Tab-separated table of C-alpha atoms and ligand atoms in Angstrom:
chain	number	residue	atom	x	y	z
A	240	UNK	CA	0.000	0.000	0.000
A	241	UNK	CA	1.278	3.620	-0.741
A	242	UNK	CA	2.189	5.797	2.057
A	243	UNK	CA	0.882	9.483	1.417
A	244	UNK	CA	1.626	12.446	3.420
A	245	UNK	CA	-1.608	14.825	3.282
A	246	UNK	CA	-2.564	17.926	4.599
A	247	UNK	CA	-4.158	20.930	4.441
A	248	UNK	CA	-5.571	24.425	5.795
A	249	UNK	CA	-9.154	24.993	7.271
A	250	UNK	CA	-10.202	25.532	3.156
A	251	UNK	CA	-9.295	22.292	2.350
A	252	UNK	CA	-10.207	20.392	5.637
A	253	UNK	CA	-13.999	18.583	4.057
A	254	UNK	CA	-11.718	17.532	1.078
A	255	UNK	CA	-9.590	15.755	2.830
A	256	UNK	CA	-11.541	13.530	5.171
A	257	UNK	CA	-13.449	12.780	1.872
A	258	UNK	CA	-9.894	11.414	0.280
A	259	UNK	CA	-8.972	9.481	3.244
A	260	UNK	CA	-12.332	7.427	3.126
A	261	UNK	CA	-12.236	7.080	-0.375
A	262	UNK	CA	-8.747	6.173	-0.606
A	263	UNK	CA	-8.503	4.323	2.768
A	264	UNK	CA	-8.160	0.723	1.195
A	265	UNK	CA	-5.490	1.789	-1.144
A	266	UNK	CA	-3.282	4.479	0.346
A	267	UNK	CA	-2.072	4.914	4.094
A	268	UNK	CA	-2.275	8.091	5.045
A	269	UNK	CA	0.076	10.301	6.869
A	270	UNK	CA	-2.154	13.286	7.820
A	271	UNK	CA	-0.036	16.155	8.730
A	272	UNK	CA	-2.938	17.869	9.829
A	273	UNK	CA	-5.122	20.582	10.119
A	274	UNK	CA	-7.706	18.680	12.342
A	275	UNK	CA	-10.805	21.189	12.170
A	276	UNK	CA	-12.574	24.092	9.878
A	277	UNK	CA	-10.979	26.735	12.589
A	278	UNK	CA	-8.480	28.881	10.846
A	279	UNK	CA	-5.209	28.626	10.158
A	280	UNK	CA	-2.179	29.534	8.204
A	281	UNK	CA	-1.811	27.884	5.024
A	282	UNK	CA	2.113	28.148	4.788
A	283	UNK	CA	2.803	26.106	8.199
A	284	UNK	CA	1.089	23.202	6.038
A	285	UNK	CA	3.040	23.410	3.007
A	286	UNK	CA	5.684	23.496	5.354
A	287	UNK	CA	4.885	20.699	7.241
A	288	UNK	CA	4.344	18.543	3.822
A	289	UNK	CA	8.118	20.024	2.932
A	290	UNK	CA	9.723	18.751	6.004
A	291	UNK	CA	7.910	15.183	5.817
A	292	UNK	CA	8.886	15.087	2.183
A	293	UNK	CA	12.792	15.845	2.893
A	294	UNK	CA	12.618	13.607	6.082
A	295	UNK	CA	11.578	9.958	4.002
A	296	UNK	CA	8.478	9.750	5.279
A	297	UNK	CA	6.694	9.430	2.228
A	298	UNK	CA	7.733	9.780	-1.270
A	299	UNK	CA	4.572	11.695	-2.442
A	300	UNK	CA	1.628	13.693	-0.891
A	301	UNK	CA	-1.367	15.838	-1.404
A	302	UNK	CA	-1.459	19.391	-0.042
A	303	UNK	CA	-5.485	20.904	-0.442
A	304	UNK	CA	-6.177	24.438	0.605
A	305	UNK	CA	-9.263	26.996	-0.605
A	306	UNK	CA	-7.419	27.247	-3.901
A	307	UNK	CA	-4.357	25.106	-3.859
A	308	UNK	CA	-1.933	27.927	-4.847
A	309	UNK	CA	-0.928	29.161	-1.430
A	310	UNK	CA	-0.204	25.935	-0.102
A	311	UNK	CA	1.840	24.685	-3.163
A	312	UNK	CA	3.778	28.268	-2.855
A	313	UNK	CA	4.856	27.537	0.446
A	314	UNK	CA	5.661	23.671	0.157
A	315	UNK	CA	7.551	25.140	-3.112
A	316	UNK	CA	9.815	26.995	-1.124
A	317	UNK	CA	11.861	23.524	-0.620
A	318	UNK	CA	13.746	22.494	-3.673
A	319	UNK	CA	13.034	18.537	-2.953
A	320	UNK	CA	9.480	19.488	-3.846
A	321	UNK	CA	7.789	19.273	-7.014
A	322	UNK	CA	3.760	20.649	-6.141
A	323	UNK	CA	1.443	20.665	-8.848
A	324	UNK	CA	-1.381	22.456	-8.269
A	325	UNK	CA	-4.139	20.256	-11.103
A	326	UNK	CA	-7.450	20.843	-11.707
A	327	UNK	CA	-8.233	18.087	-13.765
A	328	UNK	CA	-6.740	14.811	-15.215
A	329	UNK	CA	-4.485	15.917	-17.846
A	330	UNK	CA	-2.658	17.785	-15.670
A	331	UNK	CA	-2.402	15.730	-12.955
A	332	UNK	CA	-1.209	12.742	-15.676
A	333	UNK	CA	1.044	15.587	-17.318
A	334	UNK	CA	3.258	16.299	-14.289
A	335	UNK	CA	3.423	12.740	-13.304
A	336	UNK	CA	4.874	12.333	-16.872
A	337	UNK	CA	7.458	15.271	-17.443
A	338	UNK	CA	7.744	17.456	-13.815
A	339	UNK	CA	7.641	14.138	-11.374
A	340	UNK	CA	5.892	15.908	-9.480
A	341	UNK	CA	5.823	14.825	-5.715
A	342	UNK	CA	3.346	16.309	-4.390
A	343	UNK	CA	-0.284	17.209	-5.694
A	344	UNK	CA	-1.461	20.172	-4.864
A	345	UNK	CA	-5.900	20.824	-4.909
A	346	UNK	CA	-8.032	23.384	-4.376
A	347	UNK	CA	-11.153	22.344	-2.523
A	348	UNK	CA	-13.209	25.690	-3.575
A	349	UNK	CA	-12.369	25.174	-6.939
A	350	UNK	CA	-12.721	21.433	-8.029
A	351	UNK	CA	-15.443	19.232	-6.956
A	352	UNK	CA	-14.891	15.932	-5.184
A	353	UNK	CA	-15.487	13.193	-7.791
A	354	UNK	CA	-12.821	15.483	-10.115
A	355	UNK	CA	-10.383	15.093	-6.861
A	356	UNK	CA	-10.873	11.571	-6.848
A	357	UNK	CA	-9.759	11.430	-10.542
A	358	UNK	CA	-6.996	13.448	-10.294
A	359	UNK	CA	-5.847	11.455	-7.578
A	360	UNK	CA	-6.005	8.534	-9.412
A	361	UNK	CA	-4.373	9.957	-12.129
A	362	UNK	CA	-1.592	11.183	-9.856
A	363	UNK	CA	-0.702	8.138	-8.353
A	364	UNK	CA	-0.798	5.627	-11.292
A	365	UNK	CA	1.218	7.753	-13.554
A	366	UNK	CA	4.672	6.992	-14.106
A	367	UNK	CA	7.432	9.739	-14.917
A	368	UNK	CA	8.795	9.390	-18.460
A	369	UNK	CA	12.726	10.575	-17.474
A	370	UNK	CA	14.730	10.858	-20.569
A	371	UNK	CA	14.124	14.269	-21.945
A	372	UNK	CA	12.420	15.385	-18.774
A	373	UNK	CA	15.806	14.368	-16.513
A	374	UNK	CA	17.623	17.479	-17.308
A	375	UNK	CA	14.673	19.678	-16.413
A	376	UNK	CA	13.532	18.189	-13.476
A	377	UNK	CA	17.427	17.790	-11.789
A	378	UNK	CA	17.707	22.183	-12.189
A	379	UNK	CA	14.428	22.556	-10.461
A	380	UNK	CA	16.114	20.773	-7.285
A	381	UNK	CA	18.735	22.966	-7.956
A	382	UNK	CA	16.287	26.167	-7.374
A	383	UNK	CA	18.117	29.315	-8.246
A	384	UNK	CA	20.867	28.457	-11.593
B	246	RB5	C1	-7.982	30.568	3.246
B	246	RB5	O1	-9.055	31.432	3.402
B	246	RB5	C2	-7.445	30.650	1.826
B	246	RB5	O2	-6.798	31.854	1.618
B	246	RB5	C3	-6.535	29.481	1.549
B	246	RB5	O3	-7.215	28.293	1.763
B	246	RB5	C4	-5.954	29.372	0.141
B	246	RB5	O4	-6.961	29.478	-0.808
B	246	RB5	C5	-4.795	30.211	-0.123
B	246	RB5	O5	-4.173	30.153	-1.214
């Protein structure tokens, strides 16, 4: 079973109880939190994901916030992390394919649940294509060149 780090601001909290039960008898979850709809700052999240990424503690993860942008920005911030923020399949199996993307980033105000659940999927049975892609994907860990 996959291990996935997940987490995610008050915006993003409904979404992500939904993807643990749906997911629950194929992924193991590492929830990194928040717990509740009370408020609180997006970045510590993206942080968190960051830390768990650079740590081993899963490979991949999902990061879900009102929009999914601030929450990528800040889990961005580390150059071990590739965060895709998708809103539907092709991107999700389009990053898989040329970024590797690590984590996947979703906006729970924006998408719908059943197109979360797809892009999910699509997320986690894509494989990266390497080859052309190595190059490109080796300077973004390099941040700043
Ligand atoms: C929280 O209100 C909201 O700003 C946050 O979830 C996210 O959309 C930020 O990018």
């Amino acid at each position: 079973m996959e291990k996935l780090a997940i987490a995610c601001d008050h915006g993003g909290y409904d979404l992500k109880n939904a993807i643990k039960l749906h997911f629950a008898d194929k992924v193991e979850f590492i929830d990194l939190g928040t717990n509740s709809t009370d408020s609180v700052d997006y970045p510590e999240y993206g942080q968190a994901m960051a830390k768990a990424i650079i740590a081993g503690d899963a490979e991949r993860g999902i990061l879900i916030c009102g929009t999914g942008i601030g929450i990528s920005i800040a889990a961005n911030r580390s150059p071990q992390v590739r965060a895709a923020l998708c809103t539907d399949v092709t991107m999700a199996r389009l990053t898989r394919a040329h970024n590797d993307a690590n984590v996947l980033a979703l906006g729970a105000r924006i998408i719908g649940e059943q197109v979360a659940f797809d892009i999910i999927k699509a997320f986690l049975t894509t494989k990266y294509e390497g080859g052309r892609h190595d190059l490109r994907v080796k300077q973004l860990g390099k941040g700043i060149i």
